[in-house]
Amino acid sequence: MTEEMKTLKQWVEESEHIVFFGGAGVSTESGIPDFRSVDGLYNQKYDYPPETILSRSFFNRNPEAFFRFYRDKLLLKGVRPSRAHIALAKLEKAGKLDAVVTQNIDGLHQDAGSEAVYELHGSTRRNYCMRCRRFYTDDDIRGMDLIPKCSCGGIIKPDVVLYEESLDGDVIEKSVRAIENADLLIVGGTSLTVYPAAGLIRYFRGKRLVIINKSETSYDEEADLAIYDSVGEALEYAVSDL
């Protein structure tokens, strides 16, 4: 292990109120494509740019094209939690992790066993009829026609935050409170370029800030420790003696 990973392990053992703030890099290790890397969704060819397809105005205007992309690229099945997901669940069970604040929408933190998960951008696991608000699971959606519709006739929308939509105020409030009260904030698998979510780490007032990412971020100089490696490998080692 690197000296940086050994330091992280020591800090985890010394901390009592840890919060993890994570992005796509946590789930790419489960085989889920990210958006902004060279092979990410934003660099693939579609009839419309993914940023356009994943906007609320496009959803309203062209739900067929939206759901074709959504089913193909975001409504994934058979994906298992990565080493990072499992390590974080272990950290929570040990009573050291107060919360996971995630930009991901795949529900893999819960699959791994984490309970205190704040999903900034929603989740593909939750879907609601736009007319009557009836709840549907992701499996329900898979069994429906291309444009999923409720028994009342309304279109069912995934509970994910699209472009042009605001983040959930309650989720933001809980995330901010957790970050403010943390003594160790671990940021992993995110380039910290997506706002307003990335701006939440500004609320951290604790002792140590750690960033784990395979490439540099704009916050590295403010971190007490930066690890340029697999977030799964770093976290797995950090919790190995808990």
PDB file of C-alpha atoms in Angstrom:
ATOM      1  CA  MET A   1       0.000   0.000   0.000  1.00  0.00           C
ATOM      2  CA  THR A   2       1.103   3.588  -0.584  1.00  0.00           C
ATOM      3  CA  GLU A   3       2.008   5.904   2.274  1.00  0.00           C
ATOM      4  CA  GLU A   4      -1.079   7.976   1.465  1.00  0.00           C
ATOM      5  CA  MET A   5      -3.346   4.944   1.921  1.00  0.00           C
ATOM      6  CA  LYS A   6      -1.642   4.112   5.207  1.00  0.00           C
ATOM      7  CA  THR A   7      -2.290   7.674   6.375  1.00  0.00           C
ATOM      8  CA  LEU A   8      -5.952   7.409   5.386  1.00  0.00           C
ATOM      9  CA  LYS A   9      -6.255   4.156   7.327  1.00  0.00           C
ATOM     10  CA  GLN A  10      -4.795   5.804  10.418  1.00  0.00           C
ATOM     11  CA  TRP A  11      -7.122   8.800  10.121  1.00  0.00           C
ATOM     12  CA  VAL A  12     -10.167   6.544   9.711  1.00  0.00           C
ATOM     13  CA  GLU A  13      -9.200   4.681  12.870  1.00  0.00           C
ATOM     14  CA  GLU A  14      -8.788   7.988  14.760  1.00  0.00           C
ATOM     15  CA  SER A  15     -12.076   9.534  13.561  1.00  0.00           C
ATOM     16  CA  GLU A  16     -15.565   9.144  15.011  1.00  0.00           C
ATOM     17  CA  HIS A  17     -17.745  11.200  12.632  1.00  0.00           C
ATOM     18  CA  ILE A  18     -16.815  10.420   9.030  1.00  0.00           C
ATOM     19  CA  VAL A  19     -18.795  11.530   5.990  1.00  0.00           C
ATOM     20  CA  PHE A  20     -18.151  10.248   2.485  1.00  0.00           C
ATOM     21  CA  PHE A  21     -18.976  12.444  -0.508  1.00  0.00           C
ATOM     22  CA  GLY A  22     -18.904  10.368  -3.684  1.00  0.00           C
ATOM     23  CA  GLY A  23     -19.346  10.536  -7.426  1.00  0.00           C
ATOM     24  CA  ALA A  24     -19.301   8.375 -10.523  1.00  0.00           C
ATOM     25  CA  GLY A  25     -15.892   6.846  -9.779  1.00  0.00           C
ATOM     26  CA  VAL A  26     -17.446   4.821  -6.957  1.00  0.00           C
ATOM     27  CA  SER A  27     -19.791   3.079  -9.388  1.00  0.00           C
ATOM     28  CA  THR A  28     -17.536   2.821 -12.435  1.00  0.00           C
ATOM     29  CA  GLU A  29     -15.756   0.125 -10.448  1.00  0.00           C
ATOM     30  CA  SER A  30     -19.079  -1.755 -10.595  1.00  0.00           C
ATOM     31  CA  GLY A  31     -19.119  -1.395 -14.374  1.00  0.00           C
ATOM     32  CA  ILE A  32     -21.462   1.585 -14.592  1.00  0.00           C
ATOM     33  CA  PRO A  33     -20.305   4.145 -17.198  1.00  0.00           C
ATOM     34  CA  ASP A  34     -19.633   7.675 -16.045  1.00  0.00           C
ATOM     35  CA  PHE A  35     -20.470  10.825 -17.989  1.00  0.00           C
ATOM     36  CA  ARG A  36     -17.343  12.897 -18.466  1.00  0.00           C
ATOM     37  CA  SER A  37     -14.409  10.539 -19.025  1.00  0.00           C
ATOM     38  CA  VAL A  38     -13.009   9.752 -22.471  1.00  0.00           C
ATOM     39  CA  ASP A  39     -15.324   6.735 -22.725  1.00  0.00           C
ATOM     40  CA  GLY A  40     -18.156   8.383 -20.812  1.00  0.00           C
ATOM     41  CA  LEU A  41     -21.684   9.002 -21.999  1.00  0.00           C
ATOM     42  CA  TYR A  42     -20.959  12.603 -22.962  1.00  0.00           C
ATOM     43  CA  ASN A  43     -18.386  11.440 -25.496  1.00  0.00           C
ATOM     44  CA  GLN A  44     -20.623   8.882 -27.184  1.00  0.00           C
ATOM     45  CA  LYS A  45     -22.709   9.608 -30.270  1.00  0.00           C
ATOM     46  CA  TYR A  46     -26.474   9.949 -30.053  1.00  0.00           C
ATOM     47  CA  ASP A  47     -29.112  11.778 -32.056  1.00  0.00           C
ATOM     48  CA  TYR A  48     -29.032  14.415 -29.295  1.00  0.00           C
ATOM     49  CA  PRO A  49     -26.320  15.275 -26.761  1.00  0.00           C
ATOM     50  CA  PRO A  50     -26.864  13.446 -23.456  1.00  0.00           C
ATOM     51  CA  GLU A  51     -27.070  16.815 -21.675  1.00  0.00           C
ATOM     52  CA  THR A  52     -30.063  17.627 -23.864  1.00  0.00           C
ATOM     53  CA  ILE A  53     -31.731  14.230 -23.480  1.00  0.00           C
ATOM     54  CA  LEU A  54     -31.397  14.417 -19.694  1.00  0.00           C
ATOM     55  CA  SER A  55     -33.099  17.803 -19.415  1.00  0.00           C
ATOM     56  CA  ARG A  56     -36.635  18.336 -18.129  1.00  0.00           C
ATOM     57  CA  SER A  57     -37.707  20.261 -21.224  1.00  0.00           C
ATOM     58  CA  PHE A  58     -36.552  17.389 -23.475  1.00  0.00           C
ATOM     59  CA  PHE A  59     -38.326  14.861 -21.246  1.00  0.00           C
ATOM     60  CA  ASN A  60     -41.550  16.839 -21.595  1.00  0.00           C
ATOM     61  CA  ARG A  61     -41.123  17.352 -25.333  1.00  0.00           C
ATOM     62  CA  ASN A  62     -39.792  13.960 -26.424  1.00  0.00           C
ATOM     63  CA  PRO A  63     -40.384  11.272 -23.771  1.00  0.00           C
ATOM     64  CA  GLU A  64     -39.834   8.448 -26.271  1.00  0.00           C
ATOM     65  CA  ALA A  65     -36.249   9.504 -27.020  1.00  0.00           C
ATOM     66  CA  PHE A  66     -35.646  10.182 -23.329  1.00  0.00           C
ATOM     67  CA  PHE A  67     -36.753   6.728 -22.237  1.00  0.00           C
ATOM     68  CA  ARG A  68     -34.843   5.029 -25.045  1.00  0.00           C
ATOM     69  CA  PHE A  69     -31.619   6.597 -23.731  1.00  0.00           C
ATOM     70  CA  TYR A  70     -32.620   6.122 -20.089  1.00  0.00           C
ATOM     71  CA  ARG A  71     -33.362   2.411 -20.492  1.00  0.00           C
ATOM     72  CA  ASP A  72     -30.206   1.813 -22.508  1.00  0.00           C
ATOM     73  CA  LYS A  73     -27.724   3.724 -20.360  1.00  0.00           C
ATOM     74  CA  LEU A  74     -29.150   4.376 -16.883  1.00  0.00           C
ATOM     75  CA  LEU A  75     -31.721   1.678 -16.058  1.00  0.00           C
ATOM     76  CA  LEU A  76     -29.153  -1.022 -15.435  1.00  0.00           C
ATOM     77  CA  LYS A  77     -29.755  -4.517 -14.073  1.00  0.00           C
ATOM     78  CA  GLY A  78     -27.493  -7.112 -12.483  1.00  0.00           C
ATOM     79  CA  VAL A  79     -24.891  -4.569 -11.326  1.00  0.00           C
ATOM     80  CA  ARG A  80     -23.265  -5.338  -7.980  1.00  0.00           C
ATOM     81  CA  PRO A  81     -21.725  -2.992  -5.381  1.00  0.00           C
ATOM     82  CA  SER A  82     -18.031  -2.189  -5.782  1.00  0.00           C
ATOM     83  CA  ARG A  83     -15.321  -2.513  -3.150  1.00  0.00           C
ATOM     84  CA  ALA A  84     -15.937   1.129  -2.263  1.00  0.00           C
ATOM     85  CA  HIS A  85     -19.661   0.558  -1.634  1.00  0.00           C
ATOM     86  CA  ILE A  86     -18.897  -2.458   0.557  1.00  0.00           C
ATOM     87  CA  ALA A  87     -16.147  -0.667   2.512  1.00  0.00           C
ATOM     88  CA  LEU A  88     -18.430   2.277   3.272  1.00  0.00           C
ATOM     89  CA  ALA A  89     -21.196  -0.025   4.505  1.00  0.00           C
ATOM     90  CA  LYS A  90     -18.631  -1.698   6.778  1.00  0.00           C
ATOM     91  CA  LEU A  91     -17.524   1.717   8.063  1.00  0.00           C
ATOM     92  CA  GLU A  92     -21.115   2.650   8.881  1.00  0.00           C
ATOM     93  CA  LYS A  93     -21.712  -0.662  10.659  1.00  0.00           C
ATOM     94  CA  ALA A  94     -18.601   0.012  12.764  1.00  0.00           C
ATOM     95  CA  GLY A  95     -20.250   3.240  13.949  1.00  0.00           C
ATOM     96  CA  LYS A  96     -17.711   5.558  12.352  1.00  0.00           C
ATOM     97  CA  LEU A  97     -19.516   6.729   9.210  1.00  0.00           C
ATOM     98  CA  ASP A  98     -22.349   9.191   9.769  1.00  0.00           C
ATOM     99  CA  ALA A  99     -23.493   9.493   6.162  1.00  0.00           C
ATOM    100  CA  VAL A 100     -22.832   8.906   2.495  1.00  0.00           C
ATOM    101  CA  VAL A 101     -23.601  11.899   0.296  1.00  0.00           C
ATOM    102  CA  THR A 102     -23.698  10.699  -3.299  1.00  0.00           C
ATOM    103  CA  GLN A 103     -24.157  12.175  -6.748  1.00  0.00           C
ATOM    104  CA  ASN A 104     -24.969   8.709  -8.132  1.00  0.00           C
ATOM    105  CA  ILE A 105     -28.474   7.471  -8.897  1.00  0.00           C
ATOM    106  CA  ASP A 106     -27.916   3.697  -8.991  1.00  0.00           C
ATOM    107  CA  GLY A 107     -28.843   2.671  -5.422  1.00  0.00           C
ATOM    108  CA  LEU A 108     -25.690   0.565  -4.990  1.00  0.00           C
ATOM    109  CA  HIS A 109     -24.843   2.053  -1.603  1.00  0.00           C
ATOM    110  CA  GLN A 110     -28.098   0.643  -0.245  1.00  0.00           C
ATOM    111  CA  ASP A 111     -27.445  -2.688  -1.953  1.00  0.00           C
ATOM    112  CA  ALA A 112     -24.135  -2.876  -0.074  1.00  0.00           C
ATOM    113  CA  GLY A 113     -25.896  -2.261   3.237  1.00  0.00           C
ATOM    114  CA  SER A 114     -25.512   1.479   3.833  1.00  0.00           C
ATOM    115  CA  GLU A 115     -28.509   3.132   5.490  1.00  0.00           C
ATOM    116  CA  ALA A 116     -27.618   6.813   5.885  1.00  0.00           C
ATOM    117  CA  VAL A 117     -27.438   7.683   2.178  1.00  0.00           C
ATOM    118  CA  TYR A 118     -28.304  11.130   0.825  1.00  0.00           C
ATOM    119  CA  GLU A 119     -28.885  10.943  -2.926  1.00  0.00           C
ATOM    120  CA  LEU A 120     -28.351  14.433  -4.306  1.00  0.00           C
ATOM    121  CA  HIS A 121     -29.534  13.542  -7.814  1.00  0.00           C
ATOM    122  CA  GLY A 122     -32.258  11.082  -6.894  1.00  0.00           C
ATOM    123  CA  SER A 123     -32.456   7.392  -7.759  1.00  0.00           C
ATOM    124  CA  THR A 124     -33.516   5.145 -10.615  1.00  0.00           C
ATOM    125  CA  ARG A 125     -35.013   2.857  -7.951  1.00  0.00           C
ATOM    126  CA  ARG A 126     -37.870   5.310  -7.357  1.00  0.00           C
ATOM    127  CA  ASN A 127     -40.419   6.312  -9.991  1.00  0.00           C
ATOM    128  CA  TYR A 128     -43.656   8.267  -9.685  1.00  0.00           C
ATOM    129  CA  CYS A 129     -46.705   8.846 -11.828  1.00  0.00           C
ATOM    130  CA  MET A 130     -46.783  12.505 -12.821  1.00  0.00           C
ATOM    131  CA  ARG A 131     -50.570  12.536 -12.520  1.00  0.00           C
ATOM    132  CA  CYS A 132     -51.466  10.606  -9.343  1.00  0.00           C
ATOM    133  CA  ARG A 133     -48.005  10.204  -7.718  1.00  0.00           C
ATOM    134  CA  ARG A 134     -48.289   6.418  -7.460  1.00  0.00           C
ATOM    135  CA  PHE A 135     -44.913   4.795  -6.732  1.00  0.00           C
ATOM    136  CA  TYR A 136     -43.204   2.305  -9.056  1.00  0.00           C
ATOM    137  CA  THR A 137     -39.919   0.403  -8.728  1.00  0.00           C
ATOM    138  CA  ASP A 138     -37.238   0.138 -11.390  1.00  0.00           C
ATOM    139  CA  ASP A 139     -38.350  -3.457 -12.044  1.00  0.00           C
ATOM    140  CA  ASP A 140     -41.880  -2.157 -12.676  1.00  0.00           C
ATOM    141  CA  ILE A 141     -40.491   0.209 -15.302  1.00  0.00           C
ATOM    142  CA  ARG A 142     -38.540  -2.561 -17.014  1.00  0.00           C
ATOM    143  CA  GLY A 143     -41.731  -4.530 -17.497  1.00  0.00           C
ATOM    144  CA  MET A 144     -43.608  -1.675 -19.170  1.00  0.00           C
ATOM    145  CA  ASP A 145     -43.709  -0.235 -22.676  1.00  0.00           C
ATOM    146  CA  LEU A 146     -41.011   2.183 -23.836  1.00  0.00           C
ATOM    147  CA  ILE A 147     -42.848   5.133 -22.254  1.00  0.00           C
ATOM    148  CA  PRO A 148     -43.999   3.771 -18.858  1.00  0.00           C
ATOM    149  CA  LYS A 149     -47.534   4.739 -17.910  1.00  0.00           C
ATOM    150  CA  CYS A 150     -49.532   4.422 -14.730  1.00  0.00           C
ATOM    151  CA  SER A 151     -52.903   2.683 -14.538  1.00  0.00           C
ATOM    152  CA  CYS A 152     -54.399   6.184 -14.355  1.00  0.00           C
ATOM    153  CA  GLY A 153     -52.855   7.009 -17.738  1.00  0.00           C
ATOM    154  CA  GLY A 154     -50.147   9.355 -16.477  1.00  0.00           C
ATOM    155  CA  ILE A 155     -46.523   9.099 -17.572  1.00  0.00           C
ATOM    156  CA  ILE A 156     -44.205   7.689 -14.913  1.00  0.00           C
ATOM    157  CA  LYS A 157     -41.090   9.790 -14.313  1.00  0.00           C
ATOM    158  CA  PRO A 158     -37.918   8.451 -12.685  1.00  0.00           C
ATOM    159  CA  ASP A 159     -37.121  10.212  -9.411  1.00  0.00           C
ATOM    160  CA  VAL A 160     -33.855  11.570 -10.789  1.00  0.00           C
ATOM    161  CA  VAL A 161     -32.878  15.230 -10.962  1.00  0.00           C
ATOM    162  CA  LEU A 162     -32.760  16.265 -14.599  1.00  0.00           C
ATOM    163  CA  TYR A 163     -31.044  19.333 -15.994  1.00  0.00           C
ATOM    164  CA  GLU A 164     -33.263  22.401 -15.394  1.00  0.00           C
ATOM    165  CA  GLU A 165     -34.579  20.834 -12.164  1.00  0.00           C
ATOM    166  CA  SER A 166     -33.590  21.811  -8.630  1.00  0.00           C
ATOM    167  CA  LEU A 167     -32.026  19.508  -6.072  1.00  0.00           C
ATOM    168  CA  ASP A 168     -34.285  18.335  -3.257  1.00  0.00           C
ATOM    169  CA  GLY A 169     -34.110  20.850  -0.425  1.00  0.00           C
ATOM    170  CA  ASP A 170     -34.489  18.257   2.333  1.00  0.00           C
ATOM    171  CA  VAL A 171     -31.642  16.139   0.932  1.00  0.00           C
ATOM    172  CA  ILE A 172     -29.437  19.220   0.664  1.00  0.00           C
ATOM    173  CA  GLU A 173     -30.192  20.232   4.253  1.00  0.00           C
ATOM    174  CA  LYS A 174     -29.350  16.766   5.619  1.00  0.00           C
ATOM    175  CA  SER A 175     -26.174  16.592   3.527  1.00  0.00           C
ATOM    176  CA  VAL A 176     -24.978  19.989   4.715  1.00  0.00           C
ATOM    177  CA  ARG A 177     -25.670  19.104   8.348  1.00  0.00           C
ATOM    178  CA  ALA A 178     -23.726  15.843   8.054  1.00  0.00           C
ATOM    179  CA  ILE A 179     -20.750  17.523   6.364  1.00  0.00           C
ATOM    180  CA  GLU A 180     -20.700  20.355   8.925  1.00  0.00           C
ATOM    181  CA  ASN A 181     -20.564  17.859  11.802  1.00  0.00           C
ATOM    182  CA  ALA A 182     -17.912  15.567  10.308  1.00  0.00           C
ATOM    183  CA  ASP A 183     -14.414  15.352  11.741  1.00  0.00           C
ATOM    184  CA  LEU A 184     -13.163  13.547   8.600  1.00  0.00           C
ATOM    185  CA  LEU A 185     -14.589  14.187   5.131  1.00  0.00           C
ATOM    186  CA  ILE A 186     -13.585  11.712   2.432  1.00  0.00           C
ATOM    187  CA  VAL A 187     -14.328  12.806  -1.123  1.00  0.00           C
ATOM    188  CA  GLY A 188     -14.043   9.958  -3.612  1.00  0.00           C
ATOM    189  CA  GLY A 189     -14.567   9.221  -7.269  1.00  0.00           C
ATOM    190  CA  THR A 190     -15.591  12.707  -8.317  1.00  0.00           C
ATOM    191  CA  SER A 191     -13.865  15.479 -10.251  1.00  0.00           C
ATOM    192  CA  LEU A 192     -15.863  18.033  -8.227  1.00  0.00           C
ATOM    193  CA  THR A 193     -17.067  19.839 -11.330  1.00  0.00           C
ATOM    194  CA  VAL A 194     -20.834  19.294 -10.998  1.00  0.00           C
ATOM    195  CA  TYR A 195     -22.538  22.126  -9.139  1.00  0.00           C
ATOM    196  CA  PRO A 196     -24.332  22.830  -6.912  1.00  0.00           C
ATOM    197  CA  ALA A 197     -23.519  19.381  -5.501  1.00  0.00           C
ATOM    198  CA  ALA A 198     -19.725  19.858  -5.491  1.00  0.00           C
ATOM    199  CA  GLY A 199     -20.093  23.101  -3.566  1.00  0.00           C
ATOM    200  CA  LEU A 200     -21.353  21.221  -0.521  1.00  0.00           C
ATOM    201  CA  ILE A 201     -17.836  20.378   0.627  1.00  0.00           C
ATOM    202  CA  ARG A 202     -17.403  24.090   1.364  1.00  0.00           C
ATOM    203  CA  TYR A 203     -19.497  23.461   4.472  1.00  0.00           C
ATOM    204  CA  PHE A 204     -16.860  21.171   5.966  1.00  0.00           C
ATOM    205  CA  ARG A 205     -15.315  22.595   9.142  1.00  0.00           C
ATOM    206  CA  GLY A 206     -13.750  19.422  10.479  1.00  0.00           C
ATOM    207  CA  LYS A 207     -10.196  18.314  11.078  1.00  0.00           C
ATOM    208  CA  ARG A 208      -9.201  16.464   7.884  1.00  0.00           C
ATOM    209  CA  LEU A 209     -10.264  16.537   4.236  1.00  0.00           C
ATOM    210  CA  VAL A 210      -9.234  13.619   2.025  1.00  0.00           C
ATOM    211  CA  ILE A 211      -9.719  13.431  -1.743  1.00  0.00           C
ATOM    212  CA  ILE A 212      -9.461  10.098  -3.577  1.00  0.00           C
ATOM    213  CA  ASN A 213      -9.628  10.296  -7.358  1.00  0.00           C
ATOM    214  CA  LYS A 214      -7.662   8.891 -10.271  1.00  0.00           C
ATOM    215  CA  SER A 215      -7.059  12.383 -11.632  1.00  0.00           C
ATOM    216  CA  GLU A 216      -6.490  15.778 -10.052  1.00  0.00           C
ATOM    217  CA  THR A 217      -9.367  17.974  -8.894  1.00  0.00           C
ATOM    218  CA  SER A 218      -9.619  21.704  -8.336  1.00  0.00           C
ATOM    219  CA  TYR A 219      -9.872  21.104  -4.579  1.00  0.00           C
ATOM    220  CA  ASP A 220      -6.651  19.091  -4.167  1.00  0.00           C
ATOM    221  CA  GLU A 221      -4.638  22.010  -2.790  1.00  0.00           C
ATOM    222  CA  GLU A 222      -7.216  22.480  -0.039  1.00  0.00           C
ATOM    223  CA  ALA A 223      -7.129  18.819   0.965  1.00  0.00           C
ATOM    224  CA  ASP A 224      -5.052  17.477   3.835  1.00  0.00           C
ATOM    225  CA  LEU A 225      -4.456  14.318   1.803  1.00  0.00           C
ATOM    226  CA  ALA A 226      -4.909  13.513  -1.904  1.00  0.00           C
ATOM    227  CA  ILE A 227      -4.801   9.933  -3.176  1.00  0.00           C
ATOM    228  CA  TYR A 228      -4.609   9.407  -6.940  1.00  0.00           C
ATOM    229  CA  ASP A 229      -5.759   5.816  -7.095  1.00  0.00           C
ATOM    230  CA  SER A 230      -8.784   3.521  -7.077  1.00  0.00           C
ATOM    231  CA  VAL A 231     -11.332   4.683  -4.534  1.00  0.00           C
ATOM    232  CA  GLY A 232     -12.310   1.065  -3.945  1.00  0.00           C
ATOM    233  CA  GLU A 233      -8.767  -0.035  -3.197  1.00  0.00           C
ATOM    234  CA  ALA A 234      -8.122   2.913  -0.885  1.00  0.00           C
ATOM    235  CA  LEU A 235     -11.319   2.474   1.115  1.00  0.00           C
ATOM    236  CA  GLU A 236     -11.036  -1.300   1.290  1.00  0.00           C
ATOM    237  CA  TYR A 237      -7.580  -0.963   2.840  1.00  0.00           C
ATOM    238  CA  ALA A 238      -8.708   1.857   5.157  1.00  0.00           C
ATOM    239  CA  VAL A 239     -11.406  -0.317   6.791  1.00  0.00           C
ATOM    240  CA  SER A 240      -9.537  -3.631   6.678  1.00  0.00           C
ATOM    241  CA  ASP A 241      -8.999  -3.805  10.469  1.00  0.00           C
ATOM    242  CA  LEU A 242     -12.448  -2.618  11.561  1.00  0.00           C
TER     243      LEU A 242
END
